[in-house]
Amino acid sequence: MPARPQRRRTISRLTIGAAVLATAATVTAAAQPAGADTGHGARAGRTVDVQLLSFNDFHGNLEPPQGSSGTVEELQPDGSKKSVAAGGVEYLAQSLRTARKGHPYSVTAAAGDLVGASPLLSGLFHDEPTIEAMNKLGLDVTSVGNHEFDEGRAELTRLQNGGCHPKDGCYVKGRKFRGADFPYLTANVTDEKSGKTLLKPYSVWQHKGVKIGFIGVTLEGTPNVVSANGVKGLKFHDEIETIDKYAKVLDRQGVKAIVALIHEGGLPAATSYNFNCDSPGPGAGISGPITDIAKHITPKVDALVTGHTHQAYACTIPDPSGRPRTVTSAASYGKLYTDTTLTYDRRTRDIVRTKVKAPGAVNRVVNRTQPKAADLTSLITRWNKLAAPVANRPVGHISADIAGRGAEAPESPLGDVISDAQLEATKAADKGGAQLALMNPGGIRSDLAFKSSGSEGDGVVTYGEAFTVQPFTNMMNVVDLTGAQLLTALQQQVSGPNEASPKILQVSKGLTYTLDMKKSGADRIVKDSVKLNGAALDPAKTYRVALNEFLAGGGDGFPVLKDAKNKYVGQSDLDALTAYLTAHSSASGPLTPPKADRITVEK
């Protein structure tokens, strides 16, 4: 890997692991943070403190995210909570550069979903701007996330290796996209035919005799949350088994200090980024998939950097031998970064971990009161000029914020708007004849903010802002479902793979029901409460249902939707949304936030 002069870093070494042979290793040049080797942060004698800076789920948010997507909740000394504006790659880069000062041993890593579901500034250009930004801010290594597969394996490989887009070509004449300077790690993603990993499974960061191995995996359930075309020909393996396998490989190569980058996460007990995750005991403040993974991964691994759930936590979960091990996540969209201290023993070549105190880890806010990184400002300006003709076109008007991603209730006002837009786009007989629409909550990536994001004026919704809300450009499907199948789909929101973390579908006007959270599993859906336009759902009757192609393929844990028949393919979900906003709003008559009262929740 070539040195990156813009980072002004001293030279370190990065060894990228081969997928099959345990002893195979290729050594490439990597960069190391600014600051003379004065010994700051190092302990006398045989140990040295290595700074690990990490983040996750950036999702192409180059500009500061709008609305609730651009804030973090901070717990104050008196117990109160404060909302702090955060994020934006200009500030993230500046934060990381400031954090590296005085730390001669520093490495920066990420836990996947750097791209995918991105705002228009990045998504319009197949996320090339984000990869360029990651190169500039000094990322050393990352695992893949499920969203890295949104456009398929070939596109992920292009983001790693460079080259112009096969259809859209090069965006600037005479300028070829060079790809990522850092390795994407895909240890648990293999080709179905060859059995080889899609990209490298691990890498080794080296600087002045210090070696730290990184193993990167994504969630085993990626095929359940990505369109079938995105993962075609690929196999996703168990996270624990894969990490244990490559930890042995690294150990045999003499690399004893190991960090796992895992695109799977947990659910913290508190919403403030700086809550005490280890109160009343180690790891007491976190639940979810990552807890089981953390408890069973081999003790050879010294720290876990995680993601996927977009949550903030810095926890200590004992490994199988009982030794403390940090498990961290830095929320999403570049609003936080995690600063972890790894104490490296030069004699054992391992991280020092005791039963008394684990390596320190703390989440820090990427605040917007600091200076911007000038080179990242230039990058944003350059890409914004290319995007402006598309991004700045007004498509509608709103009277206030319409909460989507930031909504606190299972049904969001923006979810109502989107599902209504999808129904309107497909209800005509020649457009599918839909009677109702269902929208997956994970496909709503932001809020619609009343405050202007540029020069368009408050209350004006631009195409770029609508794109940020629905960046996948899924095609609308209209299908036949029986009332029984529709009821099963509603039950699958809160049962099976979705029982622990329900995925409540957003529903169009006319569909109503009660969700009883006092019960468990499928029983949470009160059967006789499900009605369409006031009439009870008939299990034997066939209904025409509009949904995006991801849901139609059974995505997000809704396998019953794959059994639908008589499919009609219409326009994209984004086109449906922009058309609805244009038709139902104006400067003098802006769209008001819906009441979000279609789903009655009993707690």
Coordinates of C-alpha atoms in Angstrom, one line a residue:
M1 CA 0.0 0.0 0.0
P2 CA 1.6 3.3 -1.0
A3 CA 2.3 6.0 1.6
R4 CA -0.2 8.8 1.6
P5 CA 1.7 12.1 1.7
Q6 CA -1.5 14.1 2.6
R7 CA -1.5 12.3 5.9
R8 CA 2.1 13.3 6.7
R9 CA 2.6 10.0 8.5
T10 CA 5.8 8.2 9.3
I11 CA 6.1 4.9 7.4
S12 CA 4.7 1.7 9.0
R13 CA 4.0 -1.6 7.4
L14 CA 0.8 -3.4 6.6
T15 CA 0.8 -7.1 5.9
I16 CA -2.3 -8.4 4.1
G17 CA -3.1 -12.1 4.8
A18 CA -3.7 -14.7 2.1
A19 CA -7.0 -16.5 2.2
V20 CA -5.7 -20.1 2.2
L21 CA -2.1 -20.6 3.4
A22 CA -1.5 -20.0 7.0
T23 CA 2.0 -18.7 6.5
A24 CA 1.4 -16.6 3.4
A25 CA 1.8 -12.8 3.9
T26 CA 2.5 -9.9 1.6
V27 CA 4.0 -6.8 3.0
T28 CA 2.9 -3.4 1.8
A29 CA 3.6 0.1 3.0
A30 CA 1.0 1.8 5.2
A31 CA 0.9 5.1 6.9
Q32 CA 1.3 6.0 10.5
P33 CA -0.1 9.2 12.2
A34 CA 1.6 12.5 12.5
G35 CA 3.8 13.3 15.5
A36 CA 7.5 12.7 16.2
D37 CA 8.4 9.5 18.1
T38 CA 8.9 11.3 21.4
G39 CA 7.7 8.3 23.5
H40 CA 4.4 10.0 24.5
G41 CA 1.9 7.4 25.4
A42 CA 4.5 4.7 25.8
R43 CA 5.3 2.9 29.0
A44 CA 8.8 2.5 30.2
G45 CA 10.4 -0.8 29.5
R46 CA 8.9 -3.5 27.3
T47 CA 5.4 -2.2 26.8
V48 CA 4.1 0.5 24.4
D49 CA 0.6 2.0 24.2
V50 CA -1.0 1.8 20.7
Q51 CA -3.9 4.1 19.9
L52 CA -6.7 2.4 18.0
L53 CA -9.1 4.9 16.5
S54 CA -12.3 3.4 15.0
F55 CA -15.7 4.1 13.6
N56 CA -18.5 2.3 11.8
D57 CA -21.6 2.7 9.6
F58 CA -20.5 5.9 7.9
H59 CA -22.9 5.3 5.0
G60 CA -21.4 8.0 2.7
N61 CA -22.4 10.8 5.0
L62 CA -19.8 13.3 3.7
E63 CA -21.9 16.3 4.7
P64 CA -23.2 16.8 8.2
P65 CA -26.4 14.6 8.5
Q66 CA -29.7 16.5 8.9
G67 CA -32.2 16.3 11.7
S68 CA -31.9 13.7 14.4
S69 CA -29.5 11.7 12.2
G70 CA -27.0 14.5 12.9
T71 CA -27.1 14.5 16.7
V72 CA -25.9 12.4 19.6
E73 CA -27.3 12.3 23.1
E74 CA -24.8 13.3 25.8
L75 CA -25.2 12.4 29.4
Q76 CA -24.4 15.4 31.6
P77 CA -22.7 15.2 35.1
D78 CA -26.0 16.1 36.8
G79 CA -27.8 13.2 35.1
S80 CA -29.6 15.4 32.4
K81 CA -29.2 14.7 28.7
K82 CA -28.0 17.1 26.0
S83 CA -28.4 16.8 22.2
V84 CA -25.1 17.6 20.4
A85 CA -24.8 18.3 16.7
A86 CA -22.2 15.9 15.3
G87 CA -20.8 14.4 12.1
G88 CA -19.6 15.4 8.7
V89 CA -16.4 14.1 7.1
E90 CA -14.6 17.5 7.4
Y91 CA -15.1 17.3 11.1
L92 CA -14.4 13.5 11.4
A93 CA -11.1 13.9 9.6
Q94 CA -10.1 16.9 11.8
S95 CA -11.1 14.9 14.9
L96 CA -8.9 11.9 14.0
R97 CA -6.0 14.1 13.0
T98 CA -6.2 15.9 16.3
A99 CA -6.5 12.7 18.3
R100 CA -3.4 11.2 16.6
K101 CA -1.1 14.1 17.8
G102 CA 1.3 12.9 20.4
H103 CA 0.7 9.2 19.6
P104 CA 3.5 7.7 17.6
Y105 CA 1.7 4.4 17.5
S106 CA -1.7 4.9 16.1
V107 CA -3.9 2.9 13.7
T108 CA -7.4 3.7 12.4
A109 CA -9.9 1.0 11.6
A110 CA -13.6 0.7 10.7
A111 CA -16.3 -2.0 11.1
G112 CA -18.1 -1.8 7.7
D113 CA -20.9 0.0 6.0
L114 CA -18.7 2.9 5.0
V115 CA -20.8 3.0 1.8
G116 CA -24.3 2.0 0.7
A117 CA -27.6 3.7 1.6
S118 CA -25.6 6.9 1.1
P119 CA -26.9 10.5 0.5
L120 CA -26.9 11.7 -3.1
L121 CA -23.5 13.4 -2.9
S122 CA -21.9 10.0 -2.5
G123 CA -24.6 7.6 -3.8
L124 CA -25.0 9.4 -7.2
F125 CA -21.4 8.6 -8.0
H126 CA -21.5 5.0 -6.7
D127 CA -19.7 6.0 -3.5
E128 CA -16.4 7.0 -5.1
P129 CA -16.4 10.3 -3.1
T130 CA -16.6 8.4 0.2
I131 CA -13.7 6.1 -0.7
E132 CA -11.7 9.2 -1.7
A133 CA -12.6 10.8 1.7
M134 CA -11.6 7.6 3.6
N135 CA -8.2 7.7 1.8
K136 CA -7.7 11.3 2.9
L137 CA -8.7 10.9 6.5
G138 CA -6.2 8.1 7.0
L139 CA -8.2 4.9 7.3
D140 CA -5.9 1.9 7.6
V141 CA -8.3 -1.1 7.4
T142 CA -12.0 -2.0 7.5
S143 CA -14.3 -5.0 7.5
V144 CA -17.1 -5.1 5.0
G145 CA -20.7 -4.5 6.0
N146 CA -23.9 -5.8 4.5
H147 CA -24.3 -2.5 2.6
E148 CA -21.0 -2.9 0.8
F149 CA -22.9 -5.6 -1.2
D150 CA -25.8 -3.3 -2.2
E151 CA -24.4 -3.1 -5.8
G152 CA -22.9 -6.6 -5.8
R153 CA -19.5 -8.2 -5.6
A154 CA -18.1 -6.6 -8.8
E155 CA -18.8 -3.1 -7.5
L156 CA -17.2 -3.9 -4.1
T157 CA -14.2 -5.2 -5.8
R158 CA -14.0 -2.0 -7.9
L159 CA -14.2 0.1 -4.8
Q160 CA -11.2 -1.8 -3.5
N161 CA -9.1 -1.9 -6.7
G162 CA -10.2 1.2 -8.6
G163 CA -11.3 1.8 -12.1
C164 CA -14.2 3.7 -13.7
H165 CA -17.7 2.5 -13.3
P166 CA -18.7 -0.1 -16.0
K167 CA -21.8 1.8 -17.0
D168 CA -21.4 5.4 -15.9
G169 CA -17.7 5.6 -16.7
C170 CA -15.3 8.2 -15.3
Y171 CA -17.0 11.2 -13.7
V172 CA -14.1 13.6 -14.5
K173 CA -12.4 13.5 -17.9
G174 CA -8.9 12.2 -17.7
R175 CA -9.3 11.2 -14.0
K176 CA -9.5 7.5 -13.1
F177 CA -10.9 6.3 -9.8
R178 CA -8.0 4.8 -7.9
G179 CA -9.9 2.8 -5.4
A180 CA -9.3 2.3 -1.6
D181 CA -5.8 2.8 -0.2
F182 CA -6.9 0.6 2.7
P183 CA -7.9 -3.1 2.6
Y184 CA -11.5 -4.2 2.8
L185 CA -11.5 -7.5 4.8
T186 CA -14.0 -10.3 3.9
A187 CA -12.9 -13.2 6.1
N188 CA -16.3 -14.8 6.2
V189 CA -17.4 -14.1 2.6
T190 CA -16.3 -16.8 0.1
D191 CA -17.1 -17.6 -3.5
E192 CA -19.5 -20.5 -3.7
K193 CA -17.5 -22.3 -6.4
S194 CA -13.9 -21.7 -5.4
G195 CA -14.3 -21.4 -1.7
K196 CA -11.8 -18.5 -1.7
T197 CA -12.5 -15.3 0.2
L198 CA -13.9 -12.5 -1.9
L199 CA -11.2 -10.1 -0.7
K200 CA -8.4 -10.5 1.9
P201 CA -9.5 -12.0 5.2
Y202 CA -7.0 -10.3 7.5
S203 CA -4.2 -7.7 7.6
V204 CA -1.3 -7.0 9.9
W205 CA -0.4 -3.4 10.9
Q206 CA 3.3 -2.9 11.8
H207 CA 5.3 -0.1 13.1
K208 CA 8.7 -0.2 14.8
G209 CA 8.4 -3.8 15.8
V210 CA 4.8 -3.6 16.9
K211 CA 2.5 -5.9 15.1
I212 CA -1.3 -6.0 15.3
G213 CA -3.5 -8.3 13.2
F214 CA -7.0 -7.3 12.0
I215 CA -9.6 -9.8 11.0
G216 CA -12.7 -8.4 9.2
V217 CA -16.1 -10.1 9.0
T218 CA -19.7 -9.0 8.3
L219 CA -22.8 -10.5 9.7
E220 CA -23.6 -14.1 8.7
G221 CA -27.1 -13.0 7.9
T222 CA -26.2 -10.5 5.2
P223 CA -28.2 -12.4 2.5
N224 CA -31.3 -11.7 4.6
V225 CA -30.8 -7.9 4.5
V226 CA -29.4 -7.4 1.0
S227 CA -31.1 -8.0 -2.3
A228 CA -30.4 -11.4 -3.8
N229 CA -28.5 -10.0 -6.8
G230 CA -26.1 -8.2 -4.4
V231 CA -24.9 -11.5 -2.9
K232 CA -25.3 -13.8 -5.8
G233 CA -22.6 -16.5 -5.9
L234 CA -21.3 -15.7 -2.4
K235 CA -21.5 -17.7 0.8
F236 CA -21.5 -16.0 4.3
H237 CA -20.0 -18.0 7.2
D238 CA -20.3 -18.0 11.0
E239 CA -18.6 -15.0 12.5
I240 CA -17.1 -16.8 15.5
E241 CA -15.8 -19.8 13.6
T242 CA -14.2 -17.5 11.0
I243 CA -12.5 -15.2 13.4
D244 CA -11.2 -18.2 15.4
K245 CA -9.8 -19.7 12.2
Y246 CA -7.8 -16.7 11.2
A247 CA -6.7 -15.9 14.7
K248 CA -4.9 -19.3 14.6
V249 CA -3.4 -18.3 11.2
L250 CA -2.1 -15.0 12.6
D251 CA -0.9 -16.7 15.8
R252 CA 1.2 -19.2 13.7
Q253 CA 2.7 -16.2 11.9
G254 CA 3.8 -14.8 15.2
V255 CA 1.1 -12.1 15.4
K256 CA -0.3 -12.4 18.9
A257 CA -2.1 -9.0 19.2
I258 CA -5.3 -9.3 17.3
V259 CA -8.4 -7.0 16.8
A260 CA -11.6 -8.3 15.2
L261 CA -13.6 -5.9 13.0
I262 CA -17.2 -7.2 13.1
H263 CA -20.1 -5.8 11.2
E264 CA -22.6 -7.0 13.8
G265 CA -23.6 -5.2 16.9
G266 CA -25.6 -4.9 20.1
L267 CA -28.3 -2.9 21.7
P268 CA -27.2 -0.6 24.6
A269 CA -29.3 -0.2 27.7
A270 CA -29.1 3.6 27.4
T271 CA -29.3 6.1 24.5
S272 CA -26.5 8.4 25.6
Y273 CA -23.2 7.7 23.8
N274 CA -21.2 8.2 27.1
F275 CA -23.3 6.0 29.4
N276 CA -21.4 3.4 31.6
C277 CA -21.8 0.1 29.7
D278 CA -20.1 -1.8 32.5
S279 CA -22.5 -0.9 35.3
P280 CA -23.4 -2.7 37.5
G281 CA -21.0 -5.2 36.0
P282 CA -18.9 -5.8 32.9
G283 CA -21.0 -5.8 29.8
A284 CA -24.2 -5.3 31.8
G285 CA -25.3 -2.4 29.6
I286 CA -25.5 -4.2 26.3
S287 CA -27.5 -7.0 24.7
G288 CA -28.1 -8.3 21.2
P289 CA -26.2 -10.5 18.8
I290 CA -22.7 -9.2 19.6
T291 CA -22.9 -10.3 23.2
D292 CA -23.0 -14.0 22.3
I293 CA -20.3 -13.5 19.7
A294 CA -18.0 -11.6 22.1
K295 CA -18.4 -14.3 24.8
H296 CA -17.3 -17.1 22.4
I297 CA -14.6 -15.7 20.2
T298 CA -11.2 -17.1 21.0
P299 CA -9.1 -15.3 23.7
K300 CA -6.5 -14.8 21.1
V301 CA -8.5 -11.8 20.0
D302 CA -7.8 -8.8 22.2
A303 CA -10.5 -6.3 21.2
L304 CA -13.7 -6.2 19.1
V305 CA -14.7 -3.2 17.0
T306 CA -18.4 -3.6 16.0
G307 CA -21.2 -2.0 14.0
H308 CA -24.4 -2.6 12.1
T309 CA -26.9 -1.5 14.8
H310 CA -25.9 2.1 14.6
Q311 CA -25.5 2.3 18.4
A312 CA -22.9 3.7 20.7
Y313 CA -21.2 1.7 23.4
A314 CA -17.8 1.0 24.9
C315 CA -18.1 -2.2 26.9
T316 CA -16.1 -4.8 28.6
I317 CA -17.2 -8.4 28.0
P318 CA -15.0 -11.2 29.3
D319 CA -13.6 -13.6 26.8
P320 CA -14.0 -17.4 27.2
S321 CA -11.0 -17.5 29.5
G322 CA -12.5 -14.8 31.8
R323 CA -10.1 -12.0 30.8
P324 CA -11.6 -8.6 30.1
R325 CA -12.0 -7.6 26.4
T326 CA -13.3 -4.3 25.0
V327 CA -16.3 -4.3 22.6
T328 CA -17.1 -1.0 21.0
S329 CA -19.3 0.8 18.5
A330 CA -19.3 4.5 17.5
A331 CA -23.0 5.0 16.5
S332 CA -23.2 5.9 12.8
Y333 CA -22.7 8.6 10.1
G334 CA -19.3 9.7 11.5
K335 CA -20.9 11.3 14.6
L336 CA -18.5 9.6 16.9
Y337 CA -15.2 7.8 16.9
T338 CA -13.8 5.4 19.5
D339 CA -10.4 5.9 21.1
T340 CA -9.0 2.7 22.5
T341 CA -5.7 2.2 24.2
L342 CA -4.0 -1.2 23.5
T343 CA -1.0 -1.9 25.7
Y344 CA 1.5 -3.9 23.6
D345 CA 4.1 -6.1 25.2
R346 CA 7.2 -6.3 23.0
R347 CA 8.4 -9.5 24.6
T348 CA 5.1 -11.6 24.3
R349 CA 4.0 -9.6 21.2
D350 CA 0.6 -9.5 22.7
I351 CA -1.9 -7.0 24.2
V352 CA -1.7 -6.8 28.0
R353 CA -5.1 -7.7 29.5
T354 CA -5.7 -8.2 33.2
K355 CA -8.7 -9.3 35.2
V356 CA -8.6 -5.9 36.9
K357 CA -8.7 -3.5 34.1
A358 CA -9.3 -3.9 30.4
P359 CA -7.6 -1.7 27.7
G360 CA -9.3 1.7 27.9
A361 CA -11.9 2.6 25.3
V362 CA -14.0 5.8 25.1
N363 CA -16.4 7.2 22.5
R364 CA -15.7 10.8 21.5
V365 CA -18.0 13.3 19.7
V366 CA -17.2 14.5 16.2
N367 CA -18.3 18.0 17.1
R368 CA -19.0 20.8 14.6
T369 CA -17.4 23.6 16.6
Q370 CA -13.9 22.6 15.6
P371 CA -12.2 23.7 12.4
K372 CA -13.0 21.8 9.2
A373 CA -10.3 19.7 7.4
A374 CA -9.6 21.9 4.4
D375 CA -8.8 19.0 2.1
L376 CA -12.1 17.3 2.8
T377 CA -13.9 20.6 2.3
S378 CA -12.3 20.8 -1.2
L379 CA -13.4 17.2 -1.9
I380 CA -17.0 18.0 -1.0
T381 CA -17.0 21.1 -3.0
R382 CA -15.6 19.3 -6.1
W383 CA -18.3 16.6 -6.0
N384 CA -21.1 19.0 -5.1
K385 CA -20.4 20.9 -8.3
L386 CA -21.0 17.7 -10.3
A387 CA -24.1 16.8 -8.3
A388 CA -25.7 20.2 -8.1
P389 CA -27.9 20.1 -11.3
V390 CA -29.6 16.9 -9.9
A391 CA -29.4 17.5 -6.2
N392 CA -30.8 21.0 -5.9
R393 CA -34.0 20.5 -7.8
P394 CA -37.0 21.2 -5.6
V395 CA -39.5 18.4 -5.4
G396 CA -41.8 19.5 -2.5
H397 CA -42.5 21.6 0.5
I398 CA -43.1 20.6 4.2
S399 CA -44.4 22.7 7.2
A400 CA -42.1 21.0 9.8
D401 CA -39.7 18.2 10.3
I402 CA -41.1 14.9 9.3
A403 CA -39.4 12.2 11.4
G404 CA -38.3 9.0 9.7
R405 CA -35.1 7.4 10.9
G406 CA -35.2 9.5 14.1
A407 CA -38.8 8.7 15.1
E408 CA -39.1 7.1 18.5
A409 CA -42.3 5.2 17.9
P410 CA -42.6 2.0 15.7
E411 CA -44.7 3.9 13.2
S412 CA -43.0 7.1 11.9
P413 CA -44.6 10.1 10.2
L414 CA -42.2 9.8 7.3
G415 CA -43.1 6.1 7.0
D416 CA -46.7 7.0 6.5
V417 CA -45.7 9.5 3.8
I418 CA -43.6 6.9 2.0
S419 CA -46.2 4.1 2.2
D420 CA -48.9 6.5 1.0
A421 CA -46.7 7.6 -1.9
Q422 CA -46.1 4.0 -2.9
L423 CA -49.8 3.2 -2.8
E424 CA -50.6 6.3 -4.9
A425 CA -48.0 5.3 -7.4
T426 CA -49.4 1.8 -7.8
K427 CA -53.2 2.0 -7.2
A428 CA -54.3 2.6 -10.8
A429 CA -55.4 -0.5 -12.6
D430 CA -52.6 -0.1 -15.2
K431 CA -50.0 0.6 -12.5
G432 CA -50.6 -2.6 -10.5
G433 CA -53.9 -2.1 -8.9
A434 CA -52.6 -1.9 -5.3
Q435 CA -54.9 -1.7 -2.4
L436 CA -52.3 -1.2 0.3
A437 CA -48.6 -0.6 0.6
L438 CA -45.9 -1.9 3.0
M439 CA -42.5 -0.2 3.6
N440 CA -39.6 -1.7 5.5
P441 CA -38.3 0.7 8.2
G442 CA -34.6 0.0 7.4
G443 CA -35.2 1.5 4.0
I444 CA -35.9 4.9 5.5
R445 CA -32.5 6.4 6.0
S446 CA -33.1 9.9 7.3
D447 CA -35.7 12.5 8.4
L448 CA -37.1 15.2 6.1
A449 CA -35.8 18.3 7.9
F450 CA -37.6 21.7 7.6
K451 CA -34.4 23.7 8.0
S452 CA -32.6 24.4 4.8
S453 CA -29.6 22.3 4.0
G454 CA -28.4 24.8 1.4
S455 CA -29.7 27.8 -0.5
E456 CA -33.1 26.3 -1.3
G457 CA -34.9 27.8 1.7
D458 CA -36.6 26.4 4.8
G459 CA -39.3 23.9 4.1
V460 CA -38.2 23.1 0.6
V461 CA -37.5 19.5 -0.1
T462 CA -34.8 19.0 -2.8
Y463 CA -34.2 15.9 -4.8
G464 CA -31.0 15.4 -2.9
E465 CA -32.8 15.4 0.4
A466 CA -35.4 12.9 -0.9
F467 CA -32.6 10.7 -2.2
T468 CA -31.0 10.7 1.3
V469 CA -34.3 9.3 2.7
Q470 CA -34.6 6.6 0.0
P471 CA -31.2 6.0 -1.6
F472 CA -31.6 2.4 -2.8
T473 CA -33.8 3.2 -5.8
N474 CA -35.7 -0.1 -5.3
M475 CA -38.3 -0.8 -8.0
M476 CA -41.9 -1.0 -6.8
N477 CA -43.6 -4.4 -7.0
V478 CA -47.3 -5.0 -6.7
V479 CA -48.2 -8.6 -5.8
D480 CA -51.1 -10.9 -4.8
L481 CA -51.2 -11.9 -1.1
T482 CA -54.0 -13.7 0.7
G483 CA -55.3 -12.2 3.9
A484 CA -53.6 -15.1 5.7
Q485 CA -50.3 -14.3 4.1
L486 CA -50.6 -10.7 4.9
L487 CA -51.3 -11.5 8.5
T488 CA -48.2 -13.8 8.6
A489 CA -46.1 -10.9 7.2
L490 CA -47.3 -8.7 10.1
Q491 CA -46.5 -11.5 12.6
Q492 CA -43.0 -11.9 11.1
Q493 CA -42.4 -8.3 12.1
V494 CA -42.1 -9.5 15.7
S495 CA -41.3 -13.2 15.5
G496 CA -38.6 -15.4 14.1
P497 CA -35.4 -13.5 13.3
N498 CA -37.2 -10.2 14.1
E499 CA -38.4 -11.2 17.6
A500 CA -35.5 -9.8 19.5
S501 CA -35.4 -6.6 17.5
P502 CA -38.8 -6.1 15.7
K503 CA -38.9 -4.6 12.3
I504 CA -42.3 -2.8 12.1
L505 CA -43.4 -2.3 8.6
Q506 CA -44.8 1.2 7.7
V507 CA -48.3 0.9 6.3
S508 CA -50.4 3.0 3.9
K509 CA -53.5 4.8 4.9
G510 CA -56.5 2.5 5.5
L511 CA -54.5 -0.4 7.0
T512 CA -54.9 -0.4 10.8
Y513 CA -54.1 -2.9 13.6
T514 CA -53.0 -3.2 17.2
L515 CA -49.5 -4.2 18.3
D516 CA -49.5 -5.6 21.9
M517 CA -45.9 -5.5 23.1
K518 CA -46.9 -7.1 26.5
K519 CA -47.1 -10.4 24.6
S520 CA -44.4 -12.3 22.8
G521 CA -43.6 -13.4 19.3
A522 CA -46.4 -13.6 16.7
D523 CA -49.0 -13.1 19.4
R524 CA -48.0 -9.4 19.6
I525 CA -50.2 -8.9 16.5
V526 CA -53.8 -8.8 17.7
K527 CA -55.4 -10.8 14.9
D528 CA -59.0 -9.4 14.9
S529 CA -57.7 -5.8 15.0
V530 CA -56.2 -6.0 11.5
K531 CA -58.5 -4.0 9.1
L532 CA -58.3 -2.5 5.7
N533 CA -60.5 0.6 5.2
G534 CA -62.5 -0.4 8.2
A535 CA -63.2 -4.0 7.1
A536 CA -61.7 -7.0 8.9
L537 CA -58.9 -8.8 7.1
D538 CA -60.3 -11.8 5.2
P539 CA -57.8 -14.7 5.4
A540 CA -59.2 -16.3 2.2
K541 CA -59.4 -13.1 0.1
T542 CA -56.6 -12.0 -2.2
Y543 CA -55.2 -8.4 -1.8
R544 CA -53.0 -6.4 -4.1
V545 CA -50.0 -5.2 -2.1
A546 CA -47.4 -2.7 -3.1
L547 CA -43.9 -3.1 -1.7
N548 CA -40.3 -2.5 -2.9
E549 CA -38.4 -5.3 -4.6
F550 CA -36.2 -5.9 -1.5
L551 CA -39.3 -6.7 0.6
A552 CA -40.8 -8.7 -2.2
G553 CA -37.7 -10.9 -2.1
G554 CA -38.3 -11.7 1.5
G555 CA -35.7 -9.3 2.8
D556 CA -35.5 -8.2 6.5
G557 CA -36.9 -11.5 7.7
F558 CA -40.2 -11.6 5.8
P559 CA -40.0 -14.9 3.9
V560 CA -43.7 -15.1 3.4
L561 CA -43.5 -12.2 0.9
K562 CA -41.5 -14.4 -1.4
D563 CA -44.6 -16.6 -1.9
A564 CA -46.6 -13.7 -3.5
K565 CA -48.0 -14.2 -7.0
N566 CA -48.9 -12.2 -10.0
K567 CA -46.1 -9.6 -9.7
Y568 CA -46.2 -6.2 -11.5
V569 CA -43.0 -4.1 -11.6
G570 CA -43.5 -0.3 -11.5
Q571 CA -41.4 2.8 -11.0
S572 CA -38.7 3.2 -8.4
D573 CA -39.6 4.0 -4.7
L574 CA -37.7 7.3 -5.0
D575 CA -39.7 8.4 -8.0
A576 CA -42.9 7.5 -6.2
L577 CA -41.8 9.6 -3.2
T578 CA -40.8 12.7 -5.2
A579 CA -44.0 12.5 -7.3
Y580 CA -46.1 12.4 -4.2
L581 CA -44.3 15.3 -2.6
T582 CA -44.8 17.4 -5.8
A583 CA -48.4 16.5 -6.1
H584 CA -49.4 17.1 -2.5
S585 CA -47.4 20.2 -1.5
S586 CA -46.6 23.7 -2.6
A587 CA -44.9 26.8 -1.2
S588 CA -48.3 28.1 0.0
G589 CA -49.6 24.6 1.0
P590 CA -46.8 22.6 2.4
L591 CA -47.2 19.0 3.5
T592 CA -47.8 18.6 7.2
P593 CA -46.4 15.6 9.2
P594 CA -49.0 12.8 9.4
K595 CA -50.2 11.8 12.9
A596 CA -48.7 8.3 12.6
D597 CA -51.8 6.7 14.2
R598 CA -52.4 3.6 12.0
I599 CA -50.7 1.2 14.4
T600 CA -52.0 1.2 17.9
V601 CA -49.2 0.1 20.3
E602 CA -50.0 -1.3 23.7
K603 CA -47.1 -1.5 26.1

